[in-house]
Short mmCIF file of C-alpha atoms in Angstrom, two decimals:
data_model
loop_
_atom_site.label_atom_id
_atom_site.label_comp_id
_atom_site.label_asym_id
_atom_site.label_seq_id
_atom_site.Cartn_x
_atom_site.Cartn_y
_atom_site.Cartn_z
CA UNK K 1 55.84 -13.31 -20.82
CA UNK K 2 55.79 -13.74 -17.10
CA UNK K 3 56.99 -10.63 -15.39
CA UNK K 4 55.53 -10.76 -11.98
CA UNK K 5 52.06 -9.74 -10.98
CA UNK K 6 50.46 -8.99 -14.27
CA UNK K 7 47.10 -7.69 -15.35
CA UNK K 8 44.97 -9.64 -17.75
CA UNK K 9 41.70 -8.96 -19.50
CA UNK K 10 41.94 -5.29 -18.77
CA UNK K 11 38.77 -3.93 -20.30
CA UNK K 12 36.46 -1.24 -19.15
CA UNK K 13 33.98 -3.84 -18.03
CA UNK K 14 36.15 -6.22 -16.14
CA UNK K 15 38.72 -5.37 -13.56
CA UNK K 16 42.20 -6.78 -14.11
CA UNK K 17 42.88 -10.28 -12.85
CA UNK K 18 45.75 -10.56 -10.43
CA UNK K 19 47.70 -13.68 -11.19
CA UNK K 20 50.71 -14.78 -9.23
CA UNK K 21 53.64 -16.49 -10.89
CA UNK K 22 55.93 -18.92 -9.17
CA UNK K 23 58.75 -16.50 -8.58
CA UNK K 24 56.39 -13.97 -7.02
CA UNK K 25 55.00 -16.76 -4.89
CA UNK K 26 58.46 -17.67 -3.63
CA UNK K 27 59.30 -14.08 -2.84
CA UNK K 28 56.07 -13.62 -0.91
CA UNK K 29 56.82 -16.81 0.97
CA UNK K 30 60.32 -15.67 1.84
CA UNK K 31 59.01 -12.40 3.22
CA UNK K 32 56.38 -14.25 5.21
CA UNK K 33 59.09 -16.58 6.45
CA UNK K 34 61.28 -13.71 7.60
CA UNK K 35 58.45 -12.32 9.67
CA UNK K 36 57.57 -15.77 10.94
CA UNK K 37 61.12 -16.22 12.16
CA UNK K 38 60.99 -12.88 13.94
CA UNK K 39 57.70 -13.77 15.56
CA UNK K 40 58.53 -17.39 16.23
CA UNK K 41 55.42 -18.41 14.35
CA UNK K 42 56.88 -21.69 13.15
CA UNK K 43 56.71 -21.60 9.36
CA UNK K 44 59.48 -23.30 7.41
CA UNK K 45 60.33 -23.57 3.74
CA UNK K 46 60.44 -27.12 2.44
CA UNK K 47 62.38 -27.27 -0.81
CA UNK K 48 61.87 -29.90 -3.42
CA UNK K 49 65.19 -31.62 -3.84
CA UNK K 50 67.35 -30.10 -6.51
CA UNK K 51 65.04 -27.25 -7.41
CA UNK K 52 63.83 -23.88 -6.29
CA UNK K 53 60.35 -25.27 -6.02
CA UNK K 54 58.98 -25.78 -2.57
CA UNK K 55 56.28 -24.92 -0.09
CA UNK K 56 55.73 -23.37 3.30
CA UNK K 57 55.00 -25.72 6.15
CA UNK K 58 53.80 -25.33 9.67
CA UNK K 59 52.49 -27.60 12.37
CA UNK K 60 50.28 -26.53 15.21
CA UNK K 61 48.25 -27.97 18.02
CA UNK K 62 44.64 -26.96 18.24
CA UNK K 63 42.15 -27.43 20.97
CA UNK K 64 38.76 -28.17 19.48
CA UNK K 65 35.58 -28.06 21.57
CA UNK K 66 34.19 -31.56 21.80
CA UNK K 67 30.62 -30.41 21.30
CA UNK K 68 31.34 -29.21 17.77
CA UNK K 69 30.94 -32.63 16.26
CA UNK K 70 31.36 -36.38 16.54
CA UNK K 71 35.05 -36.34 17.38
CA UNK K 72 34.45 -37.33 20.96
CA UNK K 73 32.91 -40.57 19.79
CA UNK K 74 36.07 -41.66 18.07
CA UNK K 75 38.72 -43.68 19.71
CA UNK K 76 42.13 -42.26 20.19
CA UNK K 77 41.16 -38.73 21.08
CA UNK K 78 42.49 -37.08 24.17
CA UNK K 79 40.16 -35.33 26.47
CA UNK K 80 41.10 -32.67 28.85
CA UNK K 81 38.62 -30.46 30.64
CA UNK K 82 39.17 -26.93 29.53
CA UNK K 83 37.11 -23.96 28.48
CA UNK K 84 36.39 -23.59 24.80
CA UNK K 85 39.19 -21.92 22.91
CA UNK K 86 36.95 -19.44 21.22
CA UNK K 87 34.94 -17.54 23.77
CA UNK K 88 32.54 -16.18 21.20
CA UNK K 89 31.05 -19.58 20.58
CA UNK K 90 30.37 -21.04 23.96
CA UNK K 91 27.99 -23.71 25.03
CA UNK K 92 28.72 -25.15 28.40
CA UNK K 93 32.20 -25.59 29.81
CA UNK K 94 32.51 -28.90 28.04
CA UNK K 95 35.74 -30.71 27.41
CA UNK K 96 37.85 -30.13 24.35
CA UNK K 97 40.08 -32.25 22.18
CA UNK K 98 43.62 -31.69 21.05
CA UNK K 99 44.35 -32.10 17.38
CA UNK K 100 47.67 -31.81 15.58
CA UNK K 101 47.57 -29.87 12.37
CA UNK K 102 50.01 -29.69 9.53
CA UNK K 103 49.60 -26.86 7.03
CA UNK K 104 51.30 -26.54 3.66
CA UNK K 105 51.17 -23.59 1.31
CA UNK K 106 51.81 -24.64 -2.26
CA UNK K 107 51.68 -22.77 -5.52
CA UNK K 108 49.12 -23.63 -8.16
CA UNK K 109 50.33 -22.86 -11.65
CA UNK K 110 46.94 -23.38 -13.19
CA UNK K 111 45.26 -20.92 -10.87
CA UNK K 112 48.20 -18.59 -10.41
CA UNK K 113 47.50 -18.62 -6.72
CA UNK K 114 48.64 -20.18 -3.46
CA UNK K 115 46.76 -23.23 -2.23
CA UNK K 116 46.38 -24.39 1.34
CA UNK K 117 46.85 -28.09 1.98
CA UNK K 118 46.44 -29.48 5.45
CA UNK K 119 45.97 -32.61 7.47
CA UNK K 120 45.17 -33.36 11.04
CA UNK K 121 45.99 -36.07 13.53
CA UNK K 122 45.00 -37.08 17.00
CA UNK K 123 47.77 -36.99 19.56
CA UNK K 124 48.06 -40.74 19.07
CA UNK K 125 48.84 -40.23 15.40
CA UNK K 126 45.55 -41.30 13.86
CA UNK K 127 44.75 -39.12 10.89
CA UNK K 128 41.38 -37.43 10.69
CA UNK K 129 38.93 -38.45 8.02
CA UNK K 130 37.00 -35.83 6.10
CA UNK K 131 33.96 -36.05 8.34
CA UNK K 132 36.02 -35.74 11.47
CA UNK K 133 37.89 -32.80 10.00
CA UNK K 134 34.55 -31.03 9.44
CA UNK K 135 34.00 -31.22 13.16
CA UNK K 136 37.07 -29.11 13.72
CA UNK K 137 35.83 -26.28 11.53
CA UNK K 138 34.45 -23.39 13.52
CA UNK K 139 30.63 -23.42 13.27
CA UNK K 140 30.67 -19.89 11.92
CA UNK K 141 32.39 -21.13 8.77
CA UNK K 142 30.77 -24.48 8.47
CA UNK K 143 27.42 -23.42 7.08
CA UNK K 144 28.96 -21.44 4.25
CA UNK K 145 31.39 -24.18 3.32
CA UNK K 146 28.71 -26.84 3.45
CA UNK K 147 26.57 -24.96 0.99
CA UNK K 148 29.28 -25.28 -1.58
CA UNK K 149 31.13 -28.46 -0.73
CA UNK K 150 32.59 -29.16 -4.13
CA UNK K 151 34.56 -25.97 -4.19
CA UNK K 152 35.52 -25.76 -0.60
CA UNK K 153 37.37 -28.42 1.34
CA UNK K 154 38.10 -31.76 -0.21
CA UNK K 155 40.76 -34.41 -0.21
CA UNK K 156 43.47 -34.64 -2.76
CA UNK K 157 46.86 -36.15 -3.25
CA UNK K 158 49.56 -33.68 -2.25
CA UNK K 159 51.20 -32.61 -5.52
CA UNK K 160 54.72 -32.94 -4.14
CA UNK K 161 54.44 -35.58 -1.45
CA UNK K 162 51.82 -37.84 -2.96
CA UNK K 163 50.05 -38.32 0.36
CA UNK K 164 46.38 -37.58 0.98
CA UNK K 165 45.74 -34.09 2.28
CA UNK K 166 42.75 -31.86 2.64
CA UNK K 167 42.87 -28.68 0.65
CA UNK K 168 40.94 -25.48 0.10
CA UNK K 169 40.08 -25.28 -3.57
CA UNK K 170 41.72 -22.23 -5.15
CA UNK K 171 39.09 -21.52 -7.79
CA UNK K 172 37.65 -18.60 -5.85
CA UNK K 173 40.91 -17.21 -4.61
CA UNK K 174 41.39 -14.66 -7.36
CA UNK K 175 37.89 -13.41 -6.81
CA UNK K 176 38.41 -12.16 -3.31
CA UNK K 177 42.11 -11.46 -3.64
CA UNK K 178 41.53 -9.40 -6.76
CA UNK K 179 39.28 -7.00 -4.88
CA UNK K 180 41.85 -6.49 -2.17
CA UNK K 181 44.74 -6.10 -4.57
CA UNK K 182 42.85 -3.66 -6.75
CA UNK K 183 42.01 -1.50 -3.76
CA UNK K 184 45.58 -1.60 -2.53
CA UNK K 185 46.91 -0.80 -5.98
CA UNK K 186 44.59 2.18 -6.22
CA UNK K 187 46.14 3.45 -3.03
CA UNK K 188 49.65 2.68 -4.17
CA UNK K 189 50.08 0.27 -1.31
CA UNK K 190 52.14 -2.90 -1.86
CA UNK K 191 50.65 -6.18 -0.73
CA UNK K 192 52.10 -9.57 0.10
CA UNK K 193 49.68 -11.77 -1.82
CA UNK K 194 50.41 -14.92 0.15
CA UNK K 195 50.12 -13.20 3.52
CA UNK K 196 46.93 -11.46 2.57
CA UNK K 197 45.41 -14.65 1.21
CA UNK K 198 46.49 -16.63 4.25
CA UNK K 199 44.91 -14.14 6.62
CA UNK K 200 41.58 -14.78 4.89
CA UNK K 201 41.64 -18.55 4.46
CA UNK K 202 43.74 -19.56 7.45
CA UNK K 203 41.16 -18.98 10.19
CA UNK K 204 38.64 -21.14 8.33
CA UNK K 205 40.79 -24.19 9.02
CA UNK K 206 42.02 -23.15 12.41
CA UNK K 207 45.24 -21.52 11.29
CA UNK K 208 45.89 -18.32 13.14
CA UNK K 209 47.80 -15.57 11.39
CA UNK K 210 48.91 -13.10 14.06
CA UNK K 211 48.36 -9.41 13.56
CA UNK K 212 52.07 -8.85 13.99
CA UNK K 213 52.62 -10.04 10.44
CA UNK K 214 51.48 -6.68 9.22
CA UNK K 215 52.39 -4.30 11.98
CA UNK K 216 55.44 -2.25 11.07
CA UNK K 217 58.77 -3.59 12.21
CA UNK K 218 62.03 -1.71 12.61
CA UNK K 219 63.64 -3.70 9.89
CA UNK K 220 64.28 -3.61 6.19
CA UNK K 221 61.52 -6.08 5.42
CA UNK K 222 59.77 -4.81 2.37
CA UNK K 223 56.36 -5.87 1.14
CA UNK K 224 56.88 -4.38 -2.30
CA UNK K 225 57.21 -7.63 -4.18
CA UNK K 226 53.64 -7.88 -5.34
CA UNK K 227 53.32 -4.44 -6.78
CA UNK K 228 52.03 -4.71 -10.33
CA UNK K 229 54.24 -3.28 -13.05
CA UNK C 1 23.74 -4.67 -6.26
CA UNK C 2 21.98 -1.94 -4.40
CA UNK C 3 24.18 0.74 -2.99
CA UNK C 4 21.51 2.68 -1.24
CA UNK C 5 21.83 1.22 2.20
CA UNK C 6 19.43 2.98 4.47
CA UNK C 7 20.46 4.99 7.42
CA UNK C 8 20.43 2.96 10.57
CA UNK C 9 17.43 2.94 12.75
CA UNK C 10 17.84 3.77 16.38
CA UNK C 11 17.77 0.08 17.19
CA UNK C 12 20.57 -0.69 14.80
CA UNK C 13 22.62 2.18 16.12
CA UNK C 14 22.18 0.92 19.63
CA UNK C 15 23.27 -2.52 18.58
CA UNK C 16 26.68 -1.29 17.69
CA UNK C 17 26.92 1.44 20.24
CA UNK C 18 25.53 -0.67 23.04
CA UNK C 19 27.36 -0.22 26.30
CA UNK C 20 29.44 -3.10 27.57
CA UNK C 21 28.16 -5.27 30.34
CA UNK C 22 28.22 -4.44 34.01
CA UNK C 23 31.58 -5.09 35.56
CA UNK C 24 33.84 -3.85 32.75
CA UNK C 25 36.52 -1.43 33.80
CA UNK C 26 36.41 2.10 32.48
CA UNK C 27 39.18 1.12 30.07
CA UNK C 28 37.13 -1.75 28.66
CA UNK C 29 34.04 0.42 28.40
CA UNK C 30 35.85 2.72 26.03
CA UNK C 31 34.68 2.90 22.48
CA UNK C 32 36.84 3.49 19.49
CA UNK C 33 35.96 5.25 16.27
CA UNK C 34 35.79 3.00 13.26
CA UNK C 35 35.60 4.20 9.67
CA UNK C 36 34.19 1.62 7.31
CA UNK C 37 35.23 1.70 3.68
CA UNK C 38 33.77 -0.45 0.94
CA UNK C 39 36.00 -2.30 -1.49
CA UNK C 40 35.11 -3.16 -5.07
CA UNK C 41 31.42 -3.17 -5.83
CA UNK C 42 30.44 -3.86 -2.26
CA UNK C 43 27.54 -1.63 -1.21
CA UNK C 44 28.61 1.48 0.62
CA UNK C 45 27.21 2.02 4.07
CA UNK C 46 25.50 5.38 4.35
CA UNK C 47 26.81 5.67 7.85
CA UNK C 48 30.51 4.99 7.67
CA UNK C 49 31.68 6.15 11.03
CA UNK C 50 30.78 4.15 14.10
CA UNK C 51 31.68 4.16 17.75
CA UNK C 52 32.44 0.57 18.63
CA UNK C 53 33.18 -1.07 21.96
CA UNK C 54 36.83 -2.05 22.20
CA UNK C 55 35.88 -5.59 23.07
CA UNK C 56 33.76 -6.11 19.99
CA UNK C 57 35.14 -8.83 17.75
CA UNK C 58 35.80 -8.62 14.03
CA UNK C 59 33.32 -11.45 13.54
CA UNK C 60 30.63 -9.52 15.36
CA UNK C 61 31.32 -6.42 13.31
CA UNK C 62 31.23 -8.42 10.08
CA UNK C 63 27.87 -9.86 11.04
CA UNK C 64 26.57 -6.40 11.79
CA UNK C 65 27.68 -5.06 8.42
CA UNK C 66 26.25 -8.09 6.62
CA UNK C 67 22.88 -7.60 8.25
CA UNK C 68 23.01 -3.88 7.63
CA UNK C 69 23.74 -4.42 3.94
CA UNK C 70 21.22 -7.27 3.78
CA UNK C 71 23.68 -9.68 2.23
CA UNK C 72 22.53 -13.09 1.05
CA UNK C 73 23.51 -16.19 2.96
CA UNK C 74 25.89 -17.15 0.18
CA UNK C 75 27.67 -13.82 0.23
CA UNK C 76 30.64 -13.53 2.45
CA UNK C 77 31.96 -10.38 4.03
CA UNK C 78 35.66 -9.85 4.51
CA UNK C 79 37.11 -7.20 6.76
CA UNK C 80 40.65 -5.93 6.26
CA UNK C 81 43.07 -3.74 8.12
CA UNK C 82 45.89 -2.03 6.33
CA UNK C 83 43.84 -2.70 3.19
CA UNK C 84 45.38 -6.11 2.82
CA UNK C 85 45.23 -8.15 5.98
CA UNK C 86 42.20 -9.96 7.31
CA UNK C 87 42.35 -10.02 11.10
CA UNK C 88 41.22 -13.17 12.79
CA UNK C 89 37.46 -13.20 13.46
CA UNK C 90 37.83 -13.25 17.22
CA UNK C 91 40.23 -10.33 17.21
CA UNK C 92 38.99 -7.39 19.23
CA UNK C 93 38.63 -4.09 17.43
CA UNK C 94 40.25 -2.33 20.36
CA UNK C 95 43.48 -4.20 19.67
CA UNK C 96 43.23 -3.37 15.96
CA UNK C 97 42.80 0.27 16.88
CA UNK C 98 45.92 0.15 19.03
CA UNK C 99 47.94 -1.35 16.18
CA UNK C 100 46.52 0.36 13.14
CA UNK C 101 44.55 3.35 14.33
CA UNK C 102 45.57 6.82 13.24
CA UNK C 103 44.03 10.26 13.63
CA UNK C 104 41.91 8.80 16.39
CA UNK C 105 40.17 6.24 14.23
CA UNK C 106 40.52 2.76 12.85
CA UNK C 107 39.95 2.42 9.12
CA UNK C 108 38.51 -0.94 8.15
CA UNK C 109 37.93 -2.01 4.59
CA UNK C 110 35.18 -4.48 3.92
CA UNK C 111 34.23 -6.33 0.80
CA UNK C 112 31.73 -8.95 -0.12
CA UNK C 113 32.39 -11.91 -2.27
CA UNK C 114 30.65 -15.09 -3.21
CA UNK C 115 31.46 -17.67 -0.63
CA UNK C 116 33.52 -20.55 -1.91
CA UNK C 117 31.43 -22.31 -4.52
#
């Protein structure tokens, strides 16, 4: 019976698995959305017509250093001279490229976890191919992801829209989320699964999750929804 | 996994304690106290309390911890504030201290996990 965040396989040898169900997912999303509205962070909830099912969506512009990869060789990219957006990885003051991103957070029933789908376009509307997309990944993440390509970023048909998107495979999500949730549970601290997960995976694909999502606000926003029974 | 991380050598200590460059203001030169706590079966650092330059990034700190714990290339280190939120890698620890510090220190949880794959 699904009753929220439940514990499975609870033996002395294996820590409980934290599995999200769809209702929990929606509640986490709504809380995230509330904060996003307060912060003006741009997330919206896209409902599937006639159902409660849906996903979070956000678009963002990113400036990607042109010396990260072959993007500057492609037609249709806009150049504008500007310092690199991430000061910690700096070559010369080379030009950078502006890319439009669209991020979707969907729920995976089979993994009991959120999944990040995304796609990217030039300012002229040309969509990025997989190889081009790799060039927009921060070099710090690229090596790790490249070592395990099958389970990292790949292309897949969007489950609800049917269009090709990139996505971060969710098979490892429970592994790192479980550690965090277990620690939080031990401390009696409630956690927003989707927010926590997003803070980890977002930066890998250029999605910034501002600190303000978890600083206390003078409001009734509660993050209790993912507390295990 | 080994949990007997050695105490830092003087060189390693200096790496984290190293003074900021030249023209920083006295405010920027300030260090903050960071308390590192392991999550799950991540090795525990023998030295948990560190004085870190405010301008040090989360990424830089994660790299330091990874080297200190001698993690494999395919092991990833996550750093969390508030036990549940991973700050962006280029976030400065000084800002984290301002938001989440208490009792004069910033508590950061870290855990290792297999990288995706």
